[in-house]
Amino acid sequence: MSYLTHSVVLINVCRRIHVVSLDWFRALRDVIVGSLRDSWLPFPVDKSICTKWREGLSFDSDSGTILYTSCLYQLAPVIERAVAELERFGVTKGGALARLTAIGARFLGRALLRPSDEDVDRANRIIRNIYGMLRALGVRFGVLDNEPYSGALLYELGFVNEFADYARSVYKVLRDNNVSEIITIDPHTQYTLEKLYPRYVPEFNIKVRSYLDYLDSNKVKVRLSEFTIHDSCLYARYLNKYDLIRGLLRGKADIKEDPVITGRDTSHCCGGPIESTYPEIAGRVASNRVRELVRLSRNIVTQCPICYVNLRRGIKLSVVEANLFDIAEVIEVGGS
Amino acid sequence: MYCGFCEFACPTFNALRSRSYGPRGRVNLIKTLIEDGFGQGRDVKIDAGVINSIMTCLHCAACDTQCPAGIKIADAIHSFKAIILQAMLK
Ligand code: SF4
């Protein structure tokens, strides 16, 4: 038996539970590409959710630096909701259910999706806290009136050509708005702009930094007394932020760490990258991760909105008690 | 490509306890598919099981940190994902 055949046999044993058809990838691609073309967002959401956090705040419109949310904190709960709906109808599965893919695509492509008010409020609080910390540190920045999504999801799903086309159009928006520096607030956007845009848009010459890079650890206070950390794989293993994050937190709270569970090399993923294609497997990965983390602490601090929604699902699925926070909910800069 | 040190770090391997859902299984599948000419114009049939094995990788790169040979496993799998999608969703 060749290795390939052997592997197929092994996989077929499991097929009952998680076969997905490529039709679903095709449907998802078409929805995302169409939505990006129509609205610069990957799903047909109510666009006001992306800018609501700005209400009542002032910006330096003459600055070449922008605070760029890519709408990810606001969109993450939308993706979570859409996936839960689609999973309920079985559209992410193949075989006899393949015809439902078309229904799923129509659902995702036409319905105007909206997160719960609670999720919108939470995303806004997080972004406003990031805004406040940067302002307290004297950082000057503006925002784009019509902020485009980064395109990260296309790349992560494997649609590299579609991503490259889209990245070029986003770069044009940034260039037309005279953007010289971008402050990101999540790891997916940071990775996409810092590592992928220069690869796929050769003329891309904009400096990209995470808001975490601006924070002065001497001025950062931690509001939670005891917790463990769930690292974003991108921050820890692709973007070298593991020590930076600990530098902001250590000595200011009782941080429960373990060399393997919260280690830079070995900490497990939340399952997020396959939540929209293999939600069942993503759920198992998230449940495992939550069970590991609660061995250290019931308070889990994340750094990424995608990790947050996936671990939230993991908590539900594994029926454990845990409190989830984003790092921007537990830190502040004196007076922010 | 045979030691399997990478498997303990892999979240999907741990979740599913199947070698096909771990880095070693994925890399070996990719190697076989490339040797068979997949993505190079040759008509190579791959079934849903093989697709699932590759497409469920999280690109978390935990495997990369364990590989004594320094193989960029996560990148290789991501590149192959793109090849599968390009070849099969024309
Ligand atoms: S990158 Fe893929 S193969 Fe490697 S550990 Fe993560 S999920 Fe497993």
XYZ file of C-alpha atoms and ligand atoms in Angstrom:
434
model
C 0.000 0.000 0.000
C 1.526 3.350 -0.991
C 1.718 6.085 1.590
C -0.956 8.050 -0.254
C -3.389 5.138 -0.275
C -2.614 4.392 3.347
C -3.347 7.979 4.283
C -6.557 8.029 2.340
C -7.686 4.929 4.196
C -6.873 6.595 7.472
C -8.758 9.707 6.503
C -11.710 7.733 5.225
C -12.091 6.246 8.673
C -12.788 9.743 9.908
C -14.756 10.904 6.893
C -18.094 10.359 8.557
C -17.455 13.365 10.775
C -15.625 15.974 8.762
C -15.591 15.697 5.038
C -15.868 19.037 3.348
C -16.393 19.565 -0.323
C -14.376 21.970 -2.443
C -17.752 23.394 -3.512
C -17.821 25.103 -0.169
C -14.413 26.708 -0.809
C -15.661 27.895 -4.170
C -18.826 29.361 -2.652
C -16.874 31.051 0.116
C -14.370 32.510 -2.343
C -17.148 33.899 -4.509
C -18.903 35.472 -1.535
C -15.702 37.044 -0.193
C -14.412 38.300 -3.533
C -17.854 39.699 -4.440
C -18.301 41.373 -1.092
C -14.803 42.905 -1.141
C -15.532 44.281 -4.592
C -18.850 45.770 -3.485
C -17.963 47.083 -0.042
C -14.271 46.467 0.818
C -15.451 44.051 3.484
C -15.332 40.237 3.231
C -18.992 39.695 4.109
C -22.084 41.805 3.537
C -22.217 43.423 6.961
C -23.776 46.662 8.038
C -20.745 48.897 7.405
C -21.538 51.227 10.273
C -20.216 48.605 12.711
C -16.693 49.310 11.445
C -16.664 53.005 12.278
C -18.970 53.299 15.288
C -16.022 53.283 17.709
C -14.914 56.652 16.296
C -17.971 58.541 17.534
C -16.983 61.567 19.593
C -13.236 61.011 19.172
C -10.828 63.372 17.461
C -8.136 62.454 14.953
C -5.135 64.123 13.352
C -6.326 64.269 9.779
C -3.042 65.844 8.623
C -0.979 62.925 9.927
C 0.408 60.352 7.472
C -0.095 57.732 10.183
C -3.433 55.944 10.444
C -4.979 53.699 13.082
C -6.231 50.804 10.994
C -8.739 48.307 12.432
C -9.362 46.377 9.185
C -12.771 45.996 10.889
C -11.561 42.686 12.327
C -12.633 43.130 15.940
C -16.056 44.116 14.657
C -16.269 41.346 12.046
C -15.023 38.406 14.135
C -18.365 37.824 15.899
C -20.149 38.126 12.549
C -18.012 35.349 11.093
C -18.689 33.283 14.213
C -22.461 33.749 13.817
C -22.483 33.036 10.107
C -20.462 29.859 10.586
C -22.761 28.654 13.365
C -25.766 29.168 11.065
C -24.126 27.440 8.141
C -22.997 24.548 10.275
C -26.564 24.156 11.535
C -27.713 23.655 7.954
C -24.768 21.366 7.180
C -23.536 23.501 4.312
C -19.883 23.052 5.204
C -20.205 19.328 4.692
C -20.038 17.626 1.325
C -21.620 14.513 -0.112
C -25.396 14.412 -0.008
C -25.451 17.845 1.557
C -23.424 19.470 -1.197
C -26.491 21.120 -2.716
C -26.859 23.067 0.498
C -23.629 24.839 -0.357
C -25.596 26.936 -2.796
C -28.102 27.829 -0.083
C -25.254 28.680 2.271
C -23.615 30.909 -0.300
C -26.900 32.694 -0.905
C -27.374 33.134 2.829
C -23.871 34.514 3.308
C -23.961 36.546 0.124
C -27.296 38.260 0.519
C -28.224 38.550 4.161
C -26.927 41.659 5.862
C -25.045 40.228 8.785
C -24.817 41.955 12.131
C -23.142 41.008 15.380
C -25.068 41.258 18.647
C -25.182 44.687 20.310
C -23.111 43.235 23.127
C -20.373 42.159 20.704
C -20.435 45.506 18.915
C -20.122 47.347 22.231
C -17.254 45.121 23.310
C -15.339 45.619 20.039
C -15.858 49.369 20.319
C -14.624 49.419 23.920
C -11.462 47.550 22.929
C -10.668 49.819 19.997
C -11.432 52.936 22.010
C -9.086 51.743 24.748
C -6.335 51.221 22.169
C -7.071 54.708 20.835
C -6.900 56.118 24.377
C -3.606 54.390 25.195
C -1.957 55.665 22.021
C -3.246 59.195 22.616
C -2.048 59.111 26.232
C 1.406 58.257 24.888
C 1.290 61.216 22.510
C 0.975 59.217 19.264
C -0.664 61.221 16.462
C -2.774 59.463 13.856
C -5.780 59.752 11.601
C -8.219 57.192 10.201
C -9.460 56.437 6.698
C -13.026 57.508 5.945
C -13.751 54.294 4.088
C -11.375 51.774 5.618
C -10.880 48.631 3.492
C -10.452 45.168 4.998
C -6.886 43.834 4.636
C -7.802 40.689 2.677
C -6.200 38.371 5.278
C -8.994 35.810 5.045
C -8.466 35.248 1.316
C -4.808 34.462 1.862
C -5.432 32.280 4.887
C -7.967 30.184 2.974
C -5.408 29.658 0.206
C -6.816 32.038 -2.426
C -3.450 33.586 -3.092
C -4.125 35.063 -6.545
C -7.365 36.662 -5.396
C -5.543 38.013 -2.364
C -2.757 39.506 -4.501
C -5.297 41.305 -6.742
C -7.153 42.656 -3.747
C -3.953 43.708 -1.922
C -3.008 45.827 -4.911
C -6.337 47.636 -4.780
C -5.988 48.275 -1.035
C -2.497 49.628 -1.562
C -3.910 52.077 -4.094
C -6.413 53.339 -1.491
C -3.610 53.769 1.053
C -1.382 55.561 -1.438
C -4.198 57.839 -2.615
C -4.745 58.824 1.018
C -1.019 59.608 1.492
C -0.614 56.991 4.198
C 3.017 56.605 5.276
C 2.570 54.560 8.439
C -0.104 52.148 9.662
C -0.876 51.180 13.236
C -2.618 47.821 13.351
C -4.578 46.406 16.269
C -4.696 42.653 15.559
C -2.188 39.983 14.483
C -3.907 38.977 11.221
C -3.815 42.510 9.888
C -0.265 43.063 11.129
C 0.976 39.871 9.464
C -0.890 40.600 6.244
C 0.426 44.133 5.893
C 3.921 43.604 7.275
C 4.786 40.277 5.652
C 2.395 39.620 2.769
C 1.800 43.010 1.140
C 5.508 43.551 0.401
C 5.584 40.074 -1.161
C 2.562 40.584 -3.414
C 2.661 44.354 -3.940
C 6.321 45.041 -4.765
C 5.956 48.835 -4.518
C 4.429 48.636 -1.025
C 6.581 50.925 1.107
C 4.384 51.764 4.081
C 5.689 51.233 7.600
C 3.435 48.868 9.557
C 3.527 48.581 13.334
C 1.248 47.037 15.920
C -0.177 49.277 18.638
C 1.633 46.960 21.072
C 4.957 48.243 19.705
C 4.044 51.765 20.802
C 3.225 50.872 24.392
C 5.748 51.848 27.047
C 5.811 48.998 29.580
C 6.689 51.470 32.377
C 3.399 53.238 31.772
C 1.197 50.190 31.212
C -0.984 49.107 34.131
C -2.699 45.730 34.304
C -6.258 45.644 35.636
C -6.610 41.876 36.105
C -4.799 40.307 39.057
C -4.428 36.710 37.847
C -4.665 35.091 34.420
C -3.034 32.932 31.787
C -2.146 33.984 28.263
C -3.374 32.499 25.004
C -0.878 33.639 22.365
C -1.810 34.346 18.812
C 0.237 31.991 16.606
C 0.951 34.929 14.321
C 2.231 37.199 17.092
C 4.246 34.434 18.783
C 5.753 32.525 15.878
C 5.596 34.830 12.864
C 5.861 38.353 14.242
C 8.151 38.032 17.245
C 5.745 39.605 19.741
C 5.907 36.905 22.408
C 8.453 38.667 24.630
C 7.030 42.097 23.911
C 3.642 41.013 25.273
C 5.139 39.452 28.376
C 7.229 42.566 28.886
C 4.009 44.602 29.088
C 2.366 42.254 31.599
C 4.990 40.577 33.772
C 5.463 41.761 37.314
C 2.082 43.489 37.278
C -0.145 40.444 37.770
C 0.061 36.789 38.722
C 0.507 35.323 35.246
C 0.106 31.572 35.114
C 2.494 30.173 32.530
C 3.702 26.720 31.574
C 6.710 25.996 29.350
C 4.608 23.909 26.956
C 1.023 25.206 27.244
C 2.021 28.851 26.937
C 5.453 28.349 25.363
C 6.395 30.378 22.296
C 7.065 27.257 20.211
C 4.486 24.879 21.579
C 1.379 26.885 22.511
C -1.582 25.550 20.591
C -3.708 27.410 18.082
C -7.359 28.327 18.762
C -8.584 26.645 15.552
C -9.548 30.005 14.030
C -7.943 29.599 10.601
C -10.366 26.796 9.678
C -13.478 28.060 11.449
C -15.243 28.944 8.199
C -14.286 25.757 6.364
C -14.090 23.016 8.987
C -16.049 24.377 11.947
C -16.330 20.989 13.602
C -12.570 20.406 13.661
C -11.991 24.041 14.622
C -14.365 23.433 17.551
C -12.412 20.396 18.706
C -9.127 22.303 18.497
C -10.648 25.191 20.441
C -12.075 22.859 23.113
C -8.688 21.185 23.575
C -7.033 24.574 23.867
C -9.501 25.804 26.464
C -9.077 22.643 28.534
C -5.301 23.150 28.522
C -5.533 26.786 29.507
C -7.973 26.335 32.396
C -5.446 24.009 34.006
C -3.416 27.189 34.516
C -6.154 29.753 35.178
C -9.870 30.372 34.635
C -8.979 33.841 33.336
C -7.643 33.705 29.776
C -6.190 36.765 28.055
C -6.120 36.742 24.241
C -4.567 39.196 21.780
C -6.708 38.581 18.728
C -10.449 38.814 17.977
C -10.415 35.560 16.011
C -8.823 33.698 18.944
C -11.414 35.283 21.224
C -14.453 34.028 19.321
C -12.960 30.588 18.783
C -12.031 30.114 22.415
C -15.492 31.371 23.363
C -16.890 28.557 21.245
C -14.371 26.160 22.819
C -15.609 27.134 26.277
C -19.202 26.386 25.250
C -18.322 23.094 23.584
C -16.119 21.804 26.372
C -18.499 23.021 29.084
C -15.772 24.467 31.266
C -15.917 27.635 33.273
C -13.579 30.324 32.024
C -13.487 34.083 31.594
C -12.098 35.436 28.358
C -10.511 38.846 27.897
C -8.693 40.665 25.172
C -5.364 42.159 26.226
C -6.752 45.618 25.436
C -9.481 44.995 28.024
C -7.000 44.334 30.809
C -4.311 46.937 30.216
C -4.336 50.706 30.372
C -1.835 53.478 30.102
C -1.900 55.785 33.112
C -4.786 58.175 32.542
C -6.082 56.580 29.288
C 10.340 13.725 7.024
C 10.040 10.547 9.032
C 10.913 11.346 12.658
C 7.479 12.673 13.648
C 8.754 15.066 16.360
C 6.376 17.621 14.877
C 3.244 15.656 15.665
C 3.032 16.320 19.392
C 2.894 20.059 18.734
C 0.143 19.884 16.097
C -3.349 20.909 17.282
C -5.235 19.069 14.545
C -3.234 15.886 15.093
C -4.056 16.122 18.784
C -7.715 16.826 18.115
C -8.243 14.005 15.604
C -5.551 11.489 16.509
C -5.006 10.670 12.870
C -1.619 10.890 11.186
C -3.255 12.390 8.105
C -4.159 15.423 10.180
C -0.623 16.001 11.417
C 2.393 17.681 9.824
C 4.236 14.482 8.905
C 1.170 13.016 7.194
C 0.473 16.237 5.322
C 4.047 16.680 4.139
C 4.244 13.104 2.937
C 0.928 13.437 1.097
C 2.223 16.561 -0.608
C 5.476 14.814 -1.519
C 3.556 11.930 -3.081
C 1.225 14.252 -4.975
C 4.126 16.250 -6.355
C 5.907 13.067 -7.400
C 2.690 11.997 -9.138
C 2.654 15.296 -11.043
C -0.286 17.011 -9.314
C -0.443 20.707 -10.160
C 2.032 20.201 -13.015
C -0.481 19.547 -15.746
C -0.794 15.811 -15.149
C -4.257 14.408 -14.459
C -3.909 13.208 -10.877
C -7.123 12.373 -9.057
C -7.203 13.236 -5.382
C -10.130 12.373 -3.205
C -11.856 14.384 -0.505
C -9.843 12.686 2.213
C -6.577 14.008 0.813
C -8.078 17.456 0.333
C -9.306 17.515 3.920
C -5.922 16.515 5.252
C -4.235 19.473 3.576
C -7.019 22.027 3.938
C -7.396 21.550 7.700
C -3.870 22.803 8.445
C -4.035 25.876 10.672
C -0.644 27.299 9.598
C 0.074 27.750 13.260
C 3.754 26.829 12.672
C 4.059 24.861 15.903
C 5.450 22.012 13.787
C 8.151 24.238 12.290
C 9.665 24.806 15.700
C 10.092 21.065 16.248
C 11.541 20.013 12.892
C 15.209 18.976 13.259
C 15.638 19.392 9.501
C 14.306 22.953 9.629
C 11.571 22.277 7.076
C 9.157 25.199 6.758
C 6.220 22.844 7.087
C 3.435 25.394 7.577
C 4.536 27.410 4.545
C 4.830 24.299 2.396
C 1.313 23.188 3.320
C -0.112 26.662 2.715
C 1.523 26.808 -0.718
C 0.058 23.454 -1.555
C -3.395 24.567 -0.394
C -3.179 27.341 -2.948
C -2.105 24.853 -5.645
C -5.061 22.570 -4.850
C -7.524 25.446 -5.017
C -6.040 26.762 -8.231
C -5.986 23.352 -9.867
C -9.418 22.218 -8.748
C -11.540 25.372 -8.740
C -10.802 26.600 -12.234
S 1.003 24.337 10.864
Fe -0.508 22.741 10.293
S 0.657 20.815 10.395
Fe 1.891 22.371 11.471
S 1.309 22.122 13.648
Fe -0.031 23.737 12.778
S -1.896 22.616 12.096
Fe -0.282 21.051 12.415
